[in-house]
Amino acid sequence: MSTAVSIENLCFGYEEREVLHNINLKIEEKDFAIIVGPNGGGKSTLLRLMLGLLIPRYGEVKIFGQTPEESRKRIAYVPQSWEFDHNFPISVLETVLLGRVERHLFGGARAKDKQVAMSALQEVGLADRAHTPFADLSGGQRQRVIIAQALASEPELLLLDEPGANLDTVSVATVYELLKELSKRLTVVMVSHNLMMIEPFANKVICVNHTADIHRIEEITQKVCNGGDLVQILHQACPIAHDHNNDDLCAGPHLGKEETK
Amino acid sequence: MIQFLQDIFIESFLLRSVLAMALAAVACGIVGCYVVLKRDSYAVGAVSHSLLGGVGAALFFGAKYTLPWLTPWLGALIAALIVAVLLTFMTVRWKLRTDTALSAVWAIGMAIGISFVTAMPGYAQDLNSYLFSSILIISRQDLLTAVILDVFVILLTLLWHQRFVALAFHREILTLRGISTTCVQLAFQLMVAFTVVILSQLVGIVLCMALLILPVAAASALSRRIPRIMLVAGIICFACAFLGVGLAYDAPQGTFFSSSGANIIELAGIVYLLASAVRFLRKKPWKKYEPRLENDCSTCPKCHECHESHRHSEPGLK
């Protein structure tokens, strides 16, 4: 099995503040990896580095052995939610088709694109809403449409940024069930707050967080854990004390002050 | 109006102006739709007002060095192109705030125009005809320019419609799919620039923004499909232009209706207000909200309200 994501000696910071320090990790193909950690710990930053939307200060990110820009067409990204104009006249199918916007230099969607888009909608269970205006859907359905858009681009690597953040428990379960199916044929990397729900089908957990000492350069502690009892692994993976009643398993009580960033 | 209809087929300049309206309506429907969807109507104002700089420069240099080919509208076109490129770089590449960049371009363009015109005594009156242009004085050459610009706009739309929609809907989609946002934004700005040049010939620089926005705003109040919005907006634009010019043609000099540009905008404004009223009434605001009883979470209004799952068989859920 070959490597989907490989990150070596990565450091990244916004202006003066270093957010990620010396990251090394490898995600194999068809892995289901979850990134956990406290708010402001650099989870989304790590995802954006994998997408090539941010450039590392030091070290390198390779996706399928190439830079993120070079393999961009093989990556799909699902953001937390979209800010969009609620009067925007776009149907569900048209939204999904935008996932294939780069396929043709000229002209609109062909029959083949529509076919792929429809099967992506089928997969997320919204094929019957294809011609509904996107704005008329509920939050959970919109999230599924965004996932369908990502699938329509026929990716090999799917990156998701807290897809369950704005959803109720039932919708989250639907979305996660879908991701579980998808992970059988593609690599999935997901930022999540809700570790307990996703645990049964993830095979890797990446903890991204700060050290407690705010006077020093913020450090990052991350470990990639394979198999075994989750709580035990997290104890080993995240040396900082953590609260099991808290969704942020890696967030220590002494980090509470920092959580608001 | 009656006189106008009688004279259309006799006077060639009237026929020309009707043709110009049709050409403008095509550009207005298409480009106006993108502009409104992108919520970028301010960009139209900035481009149109900075055309004045181009007009002024063309008048000045054309008179000074006796260059007969340097017509004011050619100057306007060049200015529009420069502004399109400049705005793209300012907003996408240099990441300046959009509204600040637009205001700067807007003001600087106009200021340059004023400077050039004041440098030529006796021309100040002339500027008025560009600010409030009359479609009745359109030349054969102007018409040809409009045709070329229209072809460009239509071609670009046929080729890149999906990209423009993505740009307006969510710009990040383009970046994520590996498409250069700068490139698409530049194409969009060029379309806006060309359309503004066509429309300025019709109603003048000052009213051009309204003509691009109002028909589309009216159309989008009536439809939720992009191609239909474009079509309806084009028809509204043509109808308003035709009626506005007809009214001005028949009205005696110095009366309320004698400015064709103002007539067109007033008509478009009325259509917009009516369409918005229709849209509002369609929602039946007088009807009381009645929750439906269904066993499906996706259509159950209660589920949407509380964002929590619950059993639909629960008593009291009505």
Coordinates of C-alpha atoms in Angstrom, one line a residue:
Chain A
M1 CA 0.0 0.0 0.0
S2 CA 1.4 3.4 -0.9
T3 CA 1.4 6.6 1.0
A4 CA -1.3 9.1 0.5
V5 CA -0.1 11.9 2.7
S6 CA 3.4 12.3 3.9
I7 CA 4.5 15.2 6.0
E8 CA 8.1 15.7 7.1
N9 CA 9.5 18.2 9.6
L10 CA 6.7 20.6 8.9
C11 CA 6.6 23.9 10.7
F12 CA 4.0 26.5 10.1
G13 CA 2.9 29.8 11.7
Y14 CA 0.7 32.8 11.0
E15 CA 3.0 35.9 11.1
E16 CA 4.8 35.8 14.5
R17 CA 2.8 32.9 16.1
E18 CA 4.0 29.4 15.4
V19 CA 1.0 27.1 15.1
L20 CA 2.5 23.8 14.1
H21 CA 5.9 22.6 15.0
N22 CA 7.9 19.8 13.6
I23 CA 5.2 17.5 12.4
N24 CA 6.0 14.1 10.9
L25 CA 3.2 11.8 9.8
K26 CA 2.2 9.4 7.1
I27 CA -1.2 8.4 6.1
E28 CA -1.5 5.3 3.9
E29 CA -4.0 4.9 1.1
K30 CA -7.5 3.8 2.2
D31 CA -6.8 4.9 5.7
F32 CA -9.5 6.7 7.7
A33 CA -7.6 9.2 9.8
I34 CA -9.2 11.7 12.3
I35 CA -7.4 14.8 13.5
V36 CA -8.4 15.8 17.0
G37 CA -7.2 18.5 19.3
P38 CA -8.2 21.7 21.1
N39 CA -9.5 24.8 19.4
G40 CA -6.7 26.8 18.0
G41 CA -4.5 23.8 18.2
G42 CA -3.8 23.8 14.4
K43 CA -6.2 21.1 13.2
S44 CA -7.7 23.1 10.4
T45 CA -4.3 24.6 9.6
L46 CA -2.9 21.2 9.1
L47 CA -5.8 20.3 6.7
R48 CA -5.2 23.5 4.8
L49 CA -1.5 22.7 4.5
M50 CA -2.5 19.3 3.0
L51 CA -4.7 21.2 0.5
G52 CA -1.9 23.5 -0.5
L53 CA -3.9 26.5 0.5
L54 CA -1.2 27.4 3.0
I55 CA 2.5 27.0 2.3
P56 CA 4.7 25.4 5.0
R57 CA 7.4 27.6 6.5
Y58 CA 9.7 24.7 6.9
G59 CA 9.5 21.0 5.8
E60 CA 7.3 19.6 3.2
V61 CA 3.9 18.1 2.5
K62 CA 3.6 15.4 -0.2
I63 CA 0.3 14.1 -1.4
F64 CA 0.6 10.9 -3.5
G65 CA 4.3 11.8 -3.7
Q66 CA 3.7 15.2 -5.3
T67 CA 3.1 18.7 -3.9
P68 CA -0.5 19.5 -2.9
E69 CA -0.8 21.9 -5.9
E70 CA 0.3 19.1 -8.4
S71 CA -2.1 16.6 -7.0
R72 CA -5.0 19.0 -6.3
K73 CA -7.3 17.3 -8.8
R74 CA -7.0 14.1 -6.8
I75 CA -8.0 15.8 -3.5
A76 CA -11.5 16.9 -2.5
Y77 CA -12.2 19.1 0.4
V78 CA -15.4 19.5 2.5
P79 CA -15.4 22.6 4.6
Q80 CA -17.3 23.0 7.9
S81 CA -20.0 24.9 6.3
W82 CA -20.4 27.4 3.5
E83 CA -21.3 31.0 3.8
F84 CA -23.4 31.7 0.8
D85 CA -26.1 33.9 -0.6
H86 CA -29.5 32.3 0.4
N87 CA -31.1 33.8 -2.7
F88 CA -28.5 32.3 -5.1
P89 CA -30.4 30.6 -7.9
I90 CA -28.5 27.3 -8.0
S91 CA -30.0 23.8 -7.8
V92 CA -28.6 20.9 -5.9
L93 CA -27.4 19.2 -9.1
E94 CA -25.7 22.4 -10.3
T95 CA -24.0 22.7 -6.9
V96 CA -22.7 19.2 -7.2
L97 CA -21.5 19.8 -10.8
L98 CA -19.3 22.6 -9.6
G99 CA -17.1 19.8 -8.2
R100 CA -16.2 19.0 -11.7
V101 CA -15.7 22.6 -12.9
E102 CA -12.1 22.0 -13.8
R103 CA -12.8 19.1 -16.1
H104 CA -13.4 21.1 -19.3
L105 CA -11.4 24.2 -20.3
F106 CA -14.4 25.3 -22.3
G107 CA -18.1 24.7 -22.1
G108 CA -20.4 23.5 -19.4
A109 CA -21.2 20.2 -17.9
R110 CA -21.5 17.2 -20.3
A111 CA -23.8 14.2 -20.0
K112 CA -21.0 12.2 -18.3
D113 CA -20.5 14.9 -15.6
K114 CA -24.3 14.9 -14.9
Q115 CA -24.1 11.1 -14.6
V116 CA -21.3 11.2 -12.1
A117 CA -23.0 14.0 -10.2
M118 CA -26.2 12.1 -10.0
S119 CA -24.5 9.0 -8.7
A120 CA -22.7 11.1 -6.1
L121 CA -26.1 12.5 -5.0
Q122 CA -27.4 8.9 -5.0
E123 CA -24.6 8.0 -2.6
V124 CA -25.5 10.7 -0.2
G125 CA -29.1 9.9 -0.5
L126 CA -30.3 13.1 -2.1
A127 CA -30.9 12.0 -5.7
D128 CA -34.6 12.9 -5.5
R129 CA -33.7 16.5 -4.5
A130 CA -31.4 17.1 -7.5
H131 CA -33.6 19.9 -8.9
T132 CA -34.4 21.6 -5.6
P133 CA -32.8 25.0 -5.0
F134 CA -29.7 24.5 -2.8
A135 CA -30.9 27.2 -0.4
D136 CA -34.1 25.2 0.3
L137 CA -32.3 22.3 1.9
S138 CA -31.7 21.9 5.6
G139 CA -28.3 22.2 7.2
G140 CA -27.7 18.4 7.2
Q141 CA -28.8 18.0 3.6
R142 CA -26.5 20.9 2.6
Q143 CA -23.6 19.2 4.2
R144 CA -24.4 16.1 2.3
V145 CA -24.6 18.0 -0.9
I146 CA -21.2 19.5 -0.2
I147 CA -19.9 15.9 0.3
A148 CA -21.5 14.9 -3.0
Q149 CA -19.8 17.8 -4.7
A150 CA -16.5 16.5 -3.3
L151 CA -17.3 13.0 -4.5
A152 CA -18.3 14.3 -8.0
S153 CA -14.7 15.3 -8.5
E154 CA -13.8 11.6 -8.2
P155 CA -11.1 12.1 -5.6
E156 CA -8.6 9.7 -4.2
L157 CA -8.2 11.7 -1.0
L158 CA -11.1 13.3 0.9
L159 CA -10.4 15.9 3.5
L160 CA -13.2 17.0 5.8
D161 CA -13.1 19.9 8.3
E162 CA -15.5 19.0 11.1
P163 CA -18.4 17.9 8.9
G164 CA -20.6 17.4 11.9
A165 CA -20.0 20.7 13.5
N166 CA -23.4 22.3 12.8
L167 CA -25.5 19.1 12.6
D168 CA -27.7 17.3 15.1
T169 CA -26.9 13.8 16.3
V170 CA -29.0 12.1 13.7
S171 CA -27.6 14.0 10.8
V172 CA -24.1 13.4 12.1
A173 CA -24.7 9.7 12.2
T174 CA -25.9 9.7 8.6
V175 CA -22.9 11.6 7.5
Y176 CA -20.5 9.4 9.4
E177 CA -22.2 6.3 8.1
L178 CA -21.6 7.6 4.6
L179 CA -17.9 8.3 5.3
K180 CA -17.5 4.8 6.6
E181 CA -18.7 3.5 3.2
L182 CA -16.4 5.9 1.4
S183 CA -13.4 4.9 3.3
K184 CA -13.5 1.5 1.7
R185 CA -12.5 3.0 -1.6
L186 CA -10.7 6.3 -0.8
T187 CA -8.4 7.8 1.8
V188 CA -10.3 10.0 4.3
V189 CA -8.8 12.5 6.6
M190 CA -11.2 14.3 8.9
V191 CA -11.0 17.0 11.6
S192 CA -13.4 16.1 14.3
H193 CA -14.6 17.2 17.7
N194 CA -16.7 14.2 18.3
L195 CA -14.2 11.4 18.7
M196 CA -16.5 9.0 20.5
M197 CA -18.9 8.8 17.5
I198 CA -16.3 8.2 14.9
E199 CA -14.1 5.8 16.8
P200 CA -15.5 2.6 15.4
F201 CA -14.5 3.2 11.9
A202 CA -11.3 5.3 12.0
N203 CA -8.0 3.4 12.0
K204 CA -5.8 6.4 12.7
V205 CA -6.0 9.2 15.2
I206 CA -3.8 12.3 14.9
C207 CA -3.7 14.5 18.0
V208 CA -2.8 18.1 17.2
N209 CA -2.3 20.5 20.2
H210 CA -0.2 23.0 22.0
T211 CA 2.0 22.6 25.0
A212 CA 0.8 24.2 28.2
D213 CA 3.6 26.8 28.5
I214 CA 2.5 29.8 26.6
H215 CA 5.7 31.7 27.1
R216 CA 7.7 29.4 24.9
I217 CA 7.1 28.8 21.2
E218 CA 3.9 26.8 20.9
E219 CA 4.7 23.2 20.3
I220 CA 2.8 20.5 18.9
T221 CA 2.5 17.0 20.1
Q222 CA 1.2 14.5 17.6
K223 CA 1.3 10.9 17.3
V224 CA -0.3 8.6 14.9
C225 CA -1.9 5.7 16.6
N226 CA -2.7 2.3 15.1
G227 CA -5.4 -0.1 16.4
G228 CA -5.9 -1.0 20.1
D229 CA -8.0 0.6 22.8
L230 CA -8.7 4.2 21.9
V231 CA -8.6 5.7 25.3
Q232 CA -5.4 3.9 26.1
I233 CA -3.9 5.1 22.9
L234 CA -4.9 8.6 23.5
H235 CA -3.2 8.5 26.9
Q236 CA 0.0 7.5 25.3
A237 CA -0.4 9.7 22.3
C238 CA -1.3 12.9 24.1
P239 CA 1.0 13.4 27.1
I240 CA -1.0 16.3 28.3
A241 CA -3.7 15.5 30.8
H242 CA -7.1 15.2 29.3
D243 CA -10.7 15.1 30.4
H244 CA -12.7 12.1 29.2
N245 CA -16.0 14.0 29.6
N246 CA -14.7 16.6 27.2
D247 CA -15.2 16.2 23.5
D248 CA -11.7 17.6 23.0
L249 CA -9.9 14.6 24.2
C250 CA -6.5 16.2 23.9
A251 CA -7.4 19.4 25.6
G252 CA -5.9 19.6 29.1
P253 CA -7.6 21.5 31.9
H254 CA -4.8 23.9 32.0
L255 CA -5.4 24.7 28.4
G256 CA -8.8 26.0 29.0
K257 CA -7.8 29.6 29.1
E258 CA -6.3 29.3 25.6
E259 CA -9.2 27.6 24.0
T260 CA -10.7 30.8 22.7
K261 CA -7.5 31.6 20.9
Chain B
M1 CA -44.3 57.0 -28.9
I2 CA -46.6 56.7 -32.0
Q3 CA -44.4 59.1 -33.9
F4 CA -41.4 57.0 -32.9
L5 CA -43.0 53.8 -34.2
Q6 CA -43.8 55.4 -37.5
D7 CA -40.4 56.8 -38.0
I8 CA -38.4 53.7 -37.1
F9 CA -38.4 52.3 -40.6
I10 CA -37.9 55.7 -42.3
E11 CA -35.1 57.2 -40.3
S12 CA -32.0 55.0 -40.4
F13 CA -30.6 56.5 -37.1
L14 CA -33.7 55.3 -35.3
L15 CA -33.2 51.8 -36.6
R16 CA -29.6 52.0 -35.5
S17 CA -30.6 53.0 -32.0
V18 CA -33.1 50.1 -31.8
L19 CA -30.3 47.7 -32.9
A20 CA -28.1 49.2 -30.2
M21 CA -30.7 48.5 -27.6
A22 CA -30.9 44.9 -28.7
L23 CA -27.2 44.5 -28.4
A24 CA -27.1 46.2 -25.1
A25 CA -29.9 44.0 -23.8
V26 CA -28.0 40.9 -24.6
A27 CA -24.9 42.1 -22.7
C28 CA -27.1 43.5 -19.9
G29 CA -28.9 40.2 -19.3
I30 CA -25.8 38.0 -19.2
V31 CA -23.3 40.2 -17.4
G32 CA -25.8 41.9 -15.2
C33 CA -26.8 38.5 -13.9
Y34 CA -23.2 37.6 -12.9
V35 CA -22.8 41.0 -11.3
V36 CA -25.9 40.7 -9.2
L37 CA -25.2 37.1 -8.2
K38 CA -21.7 38.1 -7.3
R39 CA -23.0 41.1 -5.4
D40 CA -20.6 43.2 -7.2
S41 CA -22.7 46.1 -8.5
Y42 CA -20.3 48.6 -7.1
A43 CA -17.7 47.3 -9.5
V44 CA -19.9 48.4 -12.4
G45 CA -20.1 51.9 -10.9
A46 CA -16.3 52.0 -10.5
V47 CA -15.7 50.9 -14.1
S48 CA -18.3 53.2 -15.6
H49 CA -17.2 56.3 -13.8
S50 CA -13.6 55.7 -14.6
L51 CA -14.5 55.6 -18.3
L52 CA -14.7 59.4 -18.0
G53 CA -10.9 59.4 -17.7
G54 CA -10.6 57.6 -21.0
V55 CA -13.1 59.8 -22.7
G56 CA -11.3 62.9 -21.4
A57 CA -7.9 61.6 -22.5
A58 CA -9.1 60.7 -25.9
L59 CA -10.7 64.1 -26.4
F60 CA -7.5 65.8 -25.3
F61 CA -5.0 63.8 -27.2
G62 CA -7.2 63.5 -30.3
A63 CA -7.5 67.3 -30.5
K64 CA -3.9 68.1 -29.6
Y65 CA -2.3 65.7 -32.1
T66 CA -5.2 65.6 -34.5
L67 CA -5.8 61.9 -34.3
P68 CA -9.2 61.3 -36.0
W69 CA -9.3 57.6 -35.1
L70 CA -9.0 58.3 -31.4
T71 CA -12.7 58.7 -30.7
P72 CA -13.9 59.3 -27.2
W73 CA -15.5 55.8 -27.0
L74 CA -12.3 54.2 -28.1
G75 CA -10.7 56.1 -25.2
A76 CA -13.4 54.8 -22.9
L77 CA -12.8 51.2 -24.1
I78 CA -9.1 51.5 -23.4
A79 CA -9.8 53.0 -20.0
A80 CA -12.2 50.1 -19.3
L81 CA -9.6 47.5 -20.1
I82 CA -7.0 49.2 -17.9
V83 CA -9.4 49.4 -15.0
A84 CA -10.5 45.7 -15.4
V85 CA -6.9 44.5 -15.2
L86 CA -6.1 46.9 -12.4
L87 CA -9.1 45.9 -10.3
T88 CA -8.4 42.2 -10.7
F89 CA -4.9 42.7 -9.4
M90 CA -5.9 45.0 -6.6
T91 CA -8.5 42.7 -5.3
V92 CA -7.3 39.2 -6.1
R93 CA -3.5 39.5 -6.0
W94 CA -2.8 42.3 -3.7
K95 CA -5.8 41.4 -1.6
L96 CA -6.9 44.9 -1.0
R97 CA -10.4 45.5 0.4
T98 CA -12.7 45.4 -2.5
D99 CA -14.9 48.4 -1.7
T100 CA -11.8 50.6 -1.0
A101 CA -10.1 49.6 -4.2
L102 CA -13.3 50.2 -6.2
S103 CA -13.8 53.7 -4.6
A104 CA -10.3 54.6 -5.4
V105 CA -10.5 53.6 -9.0
W106 CA -14.0 55.3 -9.3
A107 CA -12.7 58.6 -7.9
I108 CA -9.3 58.6 -9.7
G109 CA -10.9 57.8 -13.1
M110 CA -13.4 60.6 -12.8
A111 CA -10.7 63.1 -11.6
I112 CA -8.4 62.3 -14.6
G113 CA -11.4 62.9 -16.9
I114 CA -12.1 66.3 -15.3
S115 CA -8.5 67.3 -15.5
F116 CA -8.2 66.5 -19.2
V117 CA -11.5 68.3 -20.1
T118 CA -10.6 71.4 -18.2
A119 CA -7.3 71.5 -20.1
M120 CA -9.4 72.1 -23.2
P121 CA -11.5 75.2 -23.0
G122 CA -14.8 75.0 -24.6
Y123 CA -15.2 71.3 -24.3
A124 CA -16.8 71.2 -20.8
Q125 CA -20.2 71.2 -22.4
D126 CA -19.2 68.2 -24.4
L127 CA -18.6 66.1 -21.3
N128 CA -22.3 66.2 -20.5
S129 CA -23.1 64.2 -23.5
Y130 CA -21.0 61.4 -22.2
L131 CA -22.3 61.6 -18.7
F132 CA -25.9 61.5 -20.0
S133 CA -25.5 60.0 -23.4
S134 CA -28.4 59.8 -25.9
I135 CA -29.0 56.6 -27.8
L136 CA -30.4 58.6 -30.7
I137 CA -27.0 59.8 -31.7
I138 CA -25.4 56.4 -32.2
S139 CA -23.0 56.1 -35.2
R140 CA -22.4 53.2 -37.4
Q141 CA -19.0 52.7 -35.9
D142 CA -20.4 52.7 -32.4
L143 CA -22.8 49.9 -33.5
L144 CA -20.0 47.9 -34.9
T145 CA -18.0 48.2 -31.6
A146 CA -21.1 47.0 -29.7
V147 CA -21.4 44.0 -32.0
I148 CA -17.8 43.0 -31.4
L149 CA -18.1 43.4 -27.6
D150 CA -21.4 41.5 -27.6
V151 CA -19.8 38.6 -29.4
F152 CA -17.0 38.6 -26.9
V153 CA -19.4 38.5 -24.0
I154 CA -21.5 35.7 -25.5
L155 CA -18.5 33.6 -26.3
L156 CA -17.0 34.0 -22.9
T157 CA -20.3 33.0 -21.3
L158 CA -20.7 29.9 -23.5
L159 CA -17.2 28.8 -22.6
W160 CA -16.9 29.7 -18.9
H161 CA -20.4 30.0 -17.5
Q162 CA -19.8 27.3 -14.9
R163 CA -16.6 29.1 -13.7
F164 CA -18.4 32.4 -13.4
V165 CA -21.1 30.7 -11.4
A166 CA -18.5 29.2 -9.1
L167 CA -16.8 32.5 -8.7
A168 CA -20.0 34.2 -7.7
F169 CA -21.3 31.3 -5.5
H170 CA -18.1 30.4 -3.7
R171 CA -14.7 31.6 -4.9
E172 CA -12.8 28.9 -3.0
I173 CA -14.3 26.1 -5.1
L174 CA -12.1 27.4 -8.0
T175 CA -8.9 27.3 -6.0
L176 CA -9.7 23.9 -4.6
R177 CA -10.3 22.5 -8.1
G178 CA -7.0 24.0 -9.2
I179 CA -8.4 26.8 -11.4
S180 CA -6.7 30.2 -11.2
T181 CA -9.1 32.6 -9.5
T182 CA -7.2 35.6 -11.0
C183 CA -7.9 34.3 -14.5
V184 CA -11.6 33.9 -14.0
Q185 CA -11.9 37.2 -12.1
L186 CA -10.0 38.9 -14.9
A187 CA -12.4 37.4 -17.5
F188 CA -15.3 38.6 -15.4
Q189 CA -13.9 42.1 -15.1
L190 CA -13.3 42.3 -18.8
M191 CA -16.9 41.3 -19.5
V192 CA -18.1 44.0 -17.1
A193 CA -15.8 46.5 -18.8
F194 CA -17.1 45.7 -22.2
T195 CA -20.7 45.8 -21.1
V196 CA -20.3 49.1 -19.4
V197 CA -18.9 50.6 -22.6
I198 CA -21.9 49.3 -24.6
L199 CA -24.4 50.6 -22.0
S200 CA -22.7 53.9 -21.5
Q201 CA -23.3 54.7 -25.2
L202 CA -27.0 54.1 -24.5
V203 CA -27.7 55.9 -21.3
G204 CA -24.5 57.6 -20.4
I205 CA -21.8 56.9 -17.8
V206 CA -23.9 58.0 -14.8
L207 CA -26.9 55.9 -15.4
C208 CA -25.1 52.8 -16.8
M209 CA -24.9 51.1 -13.4
A210 CA -28.6 51.3 -12.9
L211 CA -29.4 49.8 -16.3
L212 CA -27.1 46.9 -15.7
I213 CA -28.5 46.1 -12.2
L214 CA -32.2 47.0 -12.3
P215 CA -33.5 44.6 -15.1
V216 CA -31.5 41.7 -13.5
A217 CA -32.8 42.5 -10.0
A218 CA -36.3 42.5 -11.4
A219 CA -35.8 39.2 -13.2
S220 CA -34.2 37.5 -10.2
A221 CA -37.2 38.4 -8.1
L222 CA -39.3 36.4 -10.6
S223 CA -37.1 33.4 -11.3
R224 CA -34.7 31.1 -9.6
R225 CA -32.9 29.7 -12.6
I226 CA -29.8 31.5 -14.0
P227 CA -30.5 31.1 -17.7
R228 CA -34.1 32.3 -17.2
I229 CA -32.9 35.3 -15.2
M230 CA -30.6 36.2 -18.1
L231 CA -33.4 36.0 -20.7
V232 CA -36.0 37.9 -18.7
A233 CA -33.5 40.6 -17.7
G234 CA -32.5 41.0 -21.4
I235 CA -36.2 41.4 -22.4
I236 CA -36.8 43.9 -19.6
C237 CA -33.7 45.8 -20.6
F238 CA -34.8 46.0 -24.2
A239 CA -38.4 46.9 -23.4
C240 CA -37.4 49.7 -21.1
A241 CA -34.9 51.1 -23.6
F242 CA -37.4 50.9 -26.4
L243 CA -40.1 52.6 -24.4
G244 CA -37.8 55.1 -22.9
V245 CA -36.4 56.2 -26.2
G246 CA -39.8 56.2 -27.8
L247 CA -41.1 58.5 -25.1
A248 CA -38.2 60.8 -25.4
Y249 CA -38.5 61.0 -29.2
D250 CA -42.1 62.1 -29.1
A251 CA -41.7 64.5 -26.1
P252 CA -41.1 68.1 -26.9
Q253 CA -37.7 69.5 -26.0
G254 CA -37.4 70.6 -22.3
T255 CA -40.2 68.5 -20.9
F256 CA -40.1 65.7 -18.2
F257 CA -39.7 62.9 -20.7
S258 CA -37.2 64.4 -23.1
S259 CA -34.2 62.7 -21.7
S260 CA -34.1 59.1 -23.0
G261 CA -31.5 57.9 -20.5
A262 CA -33.5 59.0 -17.6
N263 CA -36.7 57.6 -19.1
I264 CA -35.1 54.2 -19.4
I265 CA -33.9 54.1 -15.9
E266 CA -37.2 55.3 -14.5
L267 CA -39.0 52.5 -16.4
A268 CA -36.5 49.9 -15.2
G269 CA -36.9 51.2 -11.7
I270 CA -40.7 50.8 -11.9
V271 CA -40.3 47.3 -13.2
Y272 CA -38.0 46.4 -10.4
L273 CA -40.3 47.7 -7.7
L274 CA -43.3 45.9 -9.3
A275 CA -41.3 42.6 -9.5
S276 CA -40.2 42.9 -5.9
A277 CA -43.8 43.5 -4.9
V278 CA -44.9 40.4 -6.8
R279 CA -42.1 38.4 -5.2
F280 CA -43.3 39.5 -1.8
L281 CA -46.9 38.8 -2.4
R282 CA -46.1 35.4 -3.8
K283 CA -45.0 34.3 -0.4
K284 CA -48.5 35.1 0.8
P285 CA -47.5 37.1 3.9
W286 CA -51.2 37.3 5.0
K287 CA -51.4 33.5 5.5
K288 CA -50.8 32.2 9.0
Y289 CA -48.1 29.6 9.5
E290 CA -49.6 26.1 9.9
P291 CA -47.2 23.3 10.7
R292 CA -47.7 20.1 8.7
L293 CA -48.1 16.7 10.2
E294 CA -45.7 14.3 8.5
N295 CA -43.5 11.4 9.4
D296 CA -40.5 12.7 7.5
C297 CA -37.8 14.6 9.3
S298 CA -36.7 16.4 6.1
T299 CA -40.0 18.1 5.6
C300 CA -41.2 18.4 9.2
P301 CA -41.0 22.1 10.2
K302 CA -40.7 21.2 13.9
C303 CA -37.4 19.4 13.2
H304 CA -36.1 22.4 11.4
E305 CA -37.1 24.7 14.3
C306 CA -35.5 22.9 17.2
H307 CA -32.7 21.1 15.3
E308 CA -33.2 18.1 17.4
S309 CA -34.4 14.6 16.6
H310 CA -37.6 13.5 18.1
R311 CA -40.2 10.9 17.5
H312 CA -42.9 12.1 15.0
S313 CA -45.6 10.0 16.7
E314 CA -45.2 12.1 19.9
P315 CA -48.5 13.5 21.0
G316 CA -48.8 17.2 21.0
L317 CA -46.6 17.7 17.9
K318 CA -49.0 19.3 15.6

